[in-house]
PDB file of C-alpha atoms in Angstrom:
ATOM      1  CA  MET Q   1      32.427  49.679  90.702  1.00  0.00           C
ATOM      2  CA  LYS Q   2      29.693  49.459  88.128  1.00  0.00           C
ATOM      3  CA  HIS Q   3      29.871  52.335  85.665  1.00  0.00           C
ATOM      4  CA  LEU Q   4      27.289  53.440  83.147  1.00  0.00           C
ATOM      5  CA  PHE Q   5      28.290  54.329  79.602  1.00  0.00           C
ATOM      6  CA  VAL Q   6      26.356  55.234  76.473  1.00  0.00           C
ATOM      7  CA  LEU Q   7      27.772  54.066  73.139  1.00  0.00           C
ATOM      8  CA  ASP Q   8      25.804  54.655  69.944  1.00  0.00           C
ATOM      9  CA  GLY Q   9      22.714  55.499  71.965  1.00  0.00           C
ATOM     10  CA  GLN Q  10      22.735  52.291  73.997  1.00  0.00           C
ATOM     11  CA  GLU Q  11      23.474  52.147  77.729  1.00  0.00           C
ATOM     12  CA  TYR Q  12      25.993  49.658  79.083  1.00  0.00           C
ATOM     13  CA  GLU Q  13      26.594  48.881  82.750  1.00  0.00           C
ATOM     14  CA  LEU Q  14      30.128  47.652  83.220  1.00  0.00           C
ATOM     15  CA  TRP Q  15      32.236  46.780  86.227  1.00  0.00           C
ATOM     16  CA  LEU Q  16      35.323  48.897  85.813  1.00  0.00           C
ATOM     17  CA  GLY Q  17      37.923  48.945  88.547  1.00  0.00           C
ATOM     18  CA  ARG Q  18      41.332  50.404  89.011  1.00  0.00           C
ATOM     19  CA  ASP Q  19      44.433  48.817  90.451  1.00  0.00           C
ATOM     20  CA  ALA Q  20      48.155  49.565  90.488  1.00  0.00           C
ATOM     21  CA  CYS Q  21      48.442  48.548  86.811  1.00  0.00           C
ATOM     22  CA  GLY Q  22      45.556  50.664  85.501  1.00  0.00           C
ATOM     23  CA  TYR Q  23      41.915  49.951  84.716  1.00  0.00           C
ATOM     24  CA  ARG Q  24      40.344  46.497  84.655  1.00  0.00           C
ATOM     25  CA  LEU Q  25      37.057  45.602  83.013  1.00  0.00           C
ATOM     26  CA  LEU Q  26      35.284  42.816  84.883  1.00  0.00           C
ATOM     27  CA  LEU Q  27      33.280  40.489  82.639  1.00  0.00           C
ATOM     28  CA  ASP Q  28      31.921  37.452  84.438  1.00  0.00           C
ATOM     29  CA  GLN Q  29      34.940  36.416  86.540  1.00  0.00           C
ATOM     30  CA  GLU Q  30      37.583  37.653  84.097  1.00  0.00           C
ATOM     31  CA  ARG Q  31      39.568  40.859  84.659  1.00  0.00           C
ATOM     32  CA  ILE Q  32      40.488  42.451  81.326  1.00  0.00           C
ATOM     33  CA  PRO Q  33      43.062  45.261  81.264  1.00  0.00           C
ATOM     34  CA  VAL Q  34      41.849  48.433  79.519  1.00  0.00           C
ATOM     35  CA  ALA Q  35      44.020  51.431  78.701  1.00  0.00           C
ATOM     36  CA  LEU Q  36      44.069  54.468  76.488  1.00  0.00           C
ATOM     37  CA  ALA Q  37      47.610  55.799  76.532  1.00  0.00           C
ATOM     38  CA  SER Q  38      49.226  58.692  74.720  1.00  0.00           C
ATOM     39  CA  ASP Q  39      52.822  58.736  73.525  1.00  0.00           C
ATOM     40  CA  GLY Q  40      52.959  62.490  74.117  1.00  0.00           C
ATOM     41  CA  CYS Q  41      53.258  63.227  70.359  1.00  0.00           C
ATOM     42  CA  GLY Q  42      49.536  63.223  69.586  1.00  0.00           C
ATOM     43  CA  ARG Q  43      49.256  59.476  69.045  1.00  0.00           C
ATOM     44  CA  ASP Q  44      47.237  57.241  71.311  1.00  0.00           C
ATOM     45  CA  ARG Q  45      47.005  53.518  71.755  1.00  0.00           C
ATOM     46  CA  LEU Q  46      43.853  51.707  72.859  1.00  0.00           C
ATOM     47  CA  THR Q  47      44.399  48.401  74.641  1.00  0.00           C
ATOM     48  CA  VAL Q  48      41.623  45.985  75.569  1.00  0.00           C
ATOM     49  CA  GLY Q  49      42.891  42.670  76.850  1.00  0.00           C
ATOM     50  CA  ARG Q  50      45.649  41.430  74.553  1.00  0.00           C
ATOM     51  CA  VAL Q  51      44.571  43.620  71.643  1.00  0.00           C
ATOM     52  CA  SER Q  52      46.294  46.968  71.237  1.00  0.00           C
ATOM     53  CA  VAL Q  53      45.562  49.296  68.299  1.00  0.00           C
ATOM     54  CA  PRO Q  54      46.606  52.812  67.287  1.00  0.00           C
ATOM     55  CA  ALA Q  55      43.895  55.321  68.063  1.00  0.00           C
ATOM     56  CA  LEU Q  56      43.177  59.005  68.319  1.00  0.00           C
ATOM     57  CA  ALA Q  57      41.250  60.149  71.348  1.00  0.00           C
ATOM     58  CA  ALA Q  58      39.743  63.371  72.576  1.00  0.00           C
ATOM     59  CA  VAL Q  59      38.051  63.947  75.898  1.00  0.00           C
ATOM     60  CA  ASP Q  60      35.198  66.439  76.188  1.00  0.00           C
ATOM     61  CA  GLY Q  61      33.896  66.399  79.757  1.00  0.00           C
ATOM     62  CA  ASP Q  62      32.201  63.040  80.286  1.00  0.00           C
ATOM     63  CA  VAL Q  63      32.545  62.055  76.615  1.00  0.00           C
ATOM     64  CA  VAL Q  64      35.551  60.273  75.113  1.00  0.00           C
ATOM     65  CA  HIS Q  65      35.769  60.299  71.313  1.00  0.00           C
ATOM     66  CA  VAL Q  66      37.978  57.469  70.019  1.00  0.00           C
ATOM     67  CA  HIS Q  67      38.971  57.114  66.366  1.00  0.00           C
ATOM     68  CA  VAL Q  68      40.106  53.578  65.398  1.00  0.00           C
ATOM     69  CA  ASP Q  69      40.474  52.191  61.877  1.00  0.00           C
ATOM     70  CA  GLY Q  70      38.614  55.090  60.242  1.00  0.00           C
ATOM     71  CA  VAL Q  71      35.636  54.973  62.606  1.00  0.00           C
ATOM     72  CA  THR Q  72      34.967  57.448  65.398  1.00  0.00           C
ATOM     73  CA  ARG Q  73      32.963  56.263  68.390  1.00  0.00           C
ATOM     74  CA  SER Q  74      31.808  58.447  71.263  1.00  0.00           C
ATOM     75  CA  LEU Q  75      31.573  56.918  74.702  1.00  0.00           C
ATOM     76  CA  ARG Q  76      29.703  58.966  77.289  1.00  0.00           C
ATOM     77  CA  TRP Q  77      29.994  58.303  81.022  1.00  0.00           C
ATOM     78  CA  VAL Q  78      26.661  58.676  82.809  1.00  0.00           C
ATOM     79  CA  ASP Q  79      26.523  59.964  86.367  1.00  0.00           C
ATOM     80  CA  PRO Q  80      24.974  56.963  88.146  1.00  0.00           C
ATOM     81  CA  ILE Q  81      23.310  59.027  90.845  1.00  0.00           C
ATOM     82  CA  ALA Q  82      21.494  61.235  88.377  1.00  0.00           C
ATOM     83  CA  ARG Q  83      20.553  58.200  86.258  1.00  0.00           C
ATOM     84  CA  TYR Q  84      19.072  56.205  89.113  1.00  0.00           C
ATOM     85  CA  ALA Q  85      17.273  59.258  90.438  1.00  0.00           C
ATOM     86  CA  ALA Q  86      15.732  59.896  87.025  1.00  0.00           C
ATOM     87  CA  HIS Q  87      14.710  56.258  86.499  1.00  0.00           C
ATOM     88  CA  SER Q  88      13.214  55.648  89.925  1.00  0.00           C
ATOM     89  CA  GLY Q  89      11.570  59.004  90.467  1.00  0.00           C
ATOM     90  CA  ALA Q  90      13.693  59.352  93.584  1.00  0.00           C
ATOM     91  CA  SER Q  91      15.334  62.565  94.620  1.00  0.00           C
ATOM     92  CA  LEU Q  92      19.070  62.746  95.076  1.00  0.00           C
ATOM     93  CA  ASP Q  93      18.405  62.613  98.859  1.00  0.00           C
ATOM     94  CA  ASP Q  94      17.012  59.091  98.409  1.00  0.00           C
ATOM     95  CA  ILE Q  95      20.296  57.764  97.030  1.00  0.00           C
ATOM     96  CA  ILE Q  96      22.839  56.746  99.636  1.00  0.00           C
ATOM     97  CA  VAL Q  97      26.320  57.193  98.249  1.00  0.00           C
ATOM     98  CA  ALA Q  98      29.739  55.971  99.323  1.00  0.00           C
ATOM     99  CA  PRO Q  99      31.528  58.472 101.546  1.00  0.00           C
ATOM    100  CA  MET Q 100      34.896  57.198 100.288  1.00  0.00           C
ATOM    101  CA  PRO Q 101      36.267  54.601  97.849  1.00  0.00           C
ATOM    102  CA  GLY Q 102      36.394  51.035  99.122  1.00  0.00           C
ATOM    103  CA  THR Q 103      35.090  47.494  98.978  1.00  0.00           C
ATOM    104  CA  VAL Q 104      31.679  46.141  99.946  1.00  0.00           C
ATOM    105  CA  ILE Q 105      31.943  43.726 102.873  1.00  0.00           C
ATOM    106  CA  SER Q 106      28.261  42.875 103.229  1.00  0.00           C
ATOM    107  CA  VAL Q 107      24.839  43.956 102.032  1.00  0.00           C
ATOM    108  CA  LEU Q 108      22.119  43.541 104.641  1.00  0.00           C
ATOM    109  CA  VAL Q 109      19.083  44.638 102.632  1.00  0.00           C
ATOM    110  CA  GLU Q 110      17.395  43.946  99.335  1.00  0.00           C
ATOM    111  CA  PRO Q 111      14.735  45.720  97.298  1.00  0.00           C
ATOM    112  CA  GLY Q 112      11.398  45.787  99.073  1.00  0.00           C
ATOM    113  CA  HIS Q 113      12.808  45.623 102.619  1.00  0.00           C
ATOM    114  CA  GLU Q 114      11.420  48.068 105.132  1.00  0.00           C
ATOM    115  CA  VAL Q 115      14.169  49.689 107.188  1.00  0.00           C
ATOM    116  CA  ALA Q 116      14.182  52.008 110.175  1.00  0.00           C
ATOM    117  CA  ARG Q 117      16.305  55.098 110.547  1.00  0.00           C
ATOM    118  CA  GLY Q 118      19.769  54.099 111.738  1.00  0.00           C
ATOM    119  CA  GLU Q 119      19.519  50.504 110.539  1.00  0.00           C
ATOM    120  CA  THR Q 120      22.659  49.223 108.825  1.00  0.00           C
ATOM    121  CA  LEU Q 121      22.210  48.768 105.084  1.00  0.00           C
ATOM    122  CA  VAL Q 122      25.713  48.029 103.825  1.00  0.00           C
ATOM    123  CA  VAL Q 123      29.093  47.479 105.460  1.00  0.00           C
ATOM    124  CA  ILE Q 124      32.086  48.786 103.536  1.00  0.00           C
ATOM    125  CA  GLU Q 125      35.821  48.695 104.033  1.00  0.00           C
ATOM    126  CA  SER Q 126      38.080  51.587 103.167  1.00  0.00           C
ATOM    127  CA  MET Q 127      41.704  51.941 104.207  1.00  0.00           C
ATOM    128  CA  LYS Q 128      41.314  48.856 106.435  1.00  0.00           C
ATOM    129  CA  LEU Q 129      38.440  50.422 108.379  1.00  0.00           C
ATOM    130  CA  GLU Q 130      34.946  48.964 108.291  1.00  0.00           C
ATOM    131  CA  THR Q 131      32.088  51.435 108.110  1.00  0.00           C
ATOM    132  CA  ALA Q 132      28.391  50.687 108.502  1.00  0.00           C
ATOM    133  CA  ILE Q 133      26.249  52.665 106.072  1.00  0.00           C
ATOM    134  CA  LYS Q 134      22.960  53.353 107.836  1.00  0.00           C
ATOM    135  CA  ALA Q 135      19.495  54.375 106.718  1.00  0.00           C
ATOM    136  CA  PRO Q 136      19.010  58.136 107.090  1.00  0.00           C
ATOM    137  CA  ARG Q 137      15.245  57.672 107.634  1.00  0.00           C
ATOM    138  CA  ASP Q 138      12.539  55.039 107.825  1.00  0.00           C
ATOM    139  CA  ALA Q 139      12.110  53.783 104.273  1.00  0.00           C
ATOM    140  CA  THR Q 140      11.608  50.972 101.806  1.00  0.00           C
ATOM    141  CA  ILE Q 141      14.650  49.824  99.847  1.00  0.00           C
ATOM    142  CA  ASP Q 142      14.142  50.522  96.157  1.00  0.00           C
ATOM    143  CA  LEU Q 143      17.485  49.461  94.640  1.00  0.00           C
ATOM    144  CA  VAL Q 144      20.746  47.960  95.878  1.00  0.00           C
ATOM    145  CA  HIS Q 145      23.585  49.007  93.586  1.00  0.00           C
ATOM    146  CA  VAL Q 146      26.431  46.941  95.070  1.00  0.00           C
ATOM    147  CA  SER Q 147      27.245  43.388  96.049  1.00  0.00           C
ATOM    148  CA  PRO Q 148      29.783  41.893  98.465  1.00  0.00           C
ATOM    149  CA  GLY Q 149      33.354  41.959  97.215  1.00  0.00           C
ATOM    150  CA  ARG Q 150      32.807  44.739  94.713  1.00  0.00           C
ATOM    151  CA  THR Q 151      34.904  47.886  94.773  1.00  0.00           C
ATOM    152  CA  PHE Q 152      33.515  51.368  94.335  1.00  0.00           C
ATOM    153  CA  ASP Q 153      34.655  54.961  94.108  1.00  0.00           C
ATOM    154  CA  ARG Q 154      33.732  57.862  96.336  1.00  0.00           C
ATOM    155  CA  SER Q 155      30.147  59.049  95.742  1.00  0.00           C
ATOM    156  CA  ALA Q 156      29.154  55.787  94.050  1.00  0.00           C
ATOM    157  CA  PRO Q 157      25.488  54.931  94.692  1.00  0.00           C
ATOM    158  CA  LEU Q 158      25.137  52.113  97.243  1.00  0.00           C
ATOM    159  CA  VAL Q 159      21.403  51.952  97.965  1.00  0.00           C
ATOM    160  CA  THR Q 160      18.374  53.861  96.726  1.00  0.00           C
ATOM    161  CA  LEU Q 161      15.442  54.352  99.056  1.00  0.00           C
ATOM    162  CA  ALA Q 162      11.914  54.540  97.731  1.00  0.00           C
ATOM    163  CA  PRO Q 163      10.745  58.138  97.658  1.00  0.00           C
ATOM    164  CA  ALA Q 164       9.310  59.266 100.973  1.00  0.00           C
ATOM    165  CA  SER Q 165       5.538  59.405 100.942  1.00  0.00           C
ATOM    166  CA  GLU Q 166       3.928  62.661 101.872  1.00  0.00           C
ATOM    167  CA  GLY Q 167       1.536  62.818 104.697  1.00  0.00           C
TER     168      GLY Q 167
END
């Protein structure tokens, strides 16, 4: 699933997934292991790929403060639904979110497509069940947040509809 983070005032969209071994950062086609582990005695270790360094970390809500080599960086997770709603002028009702974690099987729309209520937008798989995500109303597709093969968490934005026109 694509996650949004702010580091030093700049936004980064990263594919970050989880598997049995922990978190994986997806860059191009490479899966890079990422971990921040504590030894239980107040010491942490930050691992990115094959590099592992001592670190101190503190979590404050959606912000993780990490101190490495005398420098403290603050990484803030951004709620993707609120971000897309703010950027597009859409309301939260215009953003169709995943009802459960899973994998995208197919995406049947793209930005600019007109869809009718009940039309399938995205097909997802979760716990070996395929689910068709349908348009809740007649609308124009504003943004598609996922692509086939990508994993996502529950409540991840899948598709944003253009705001409904009044009248």
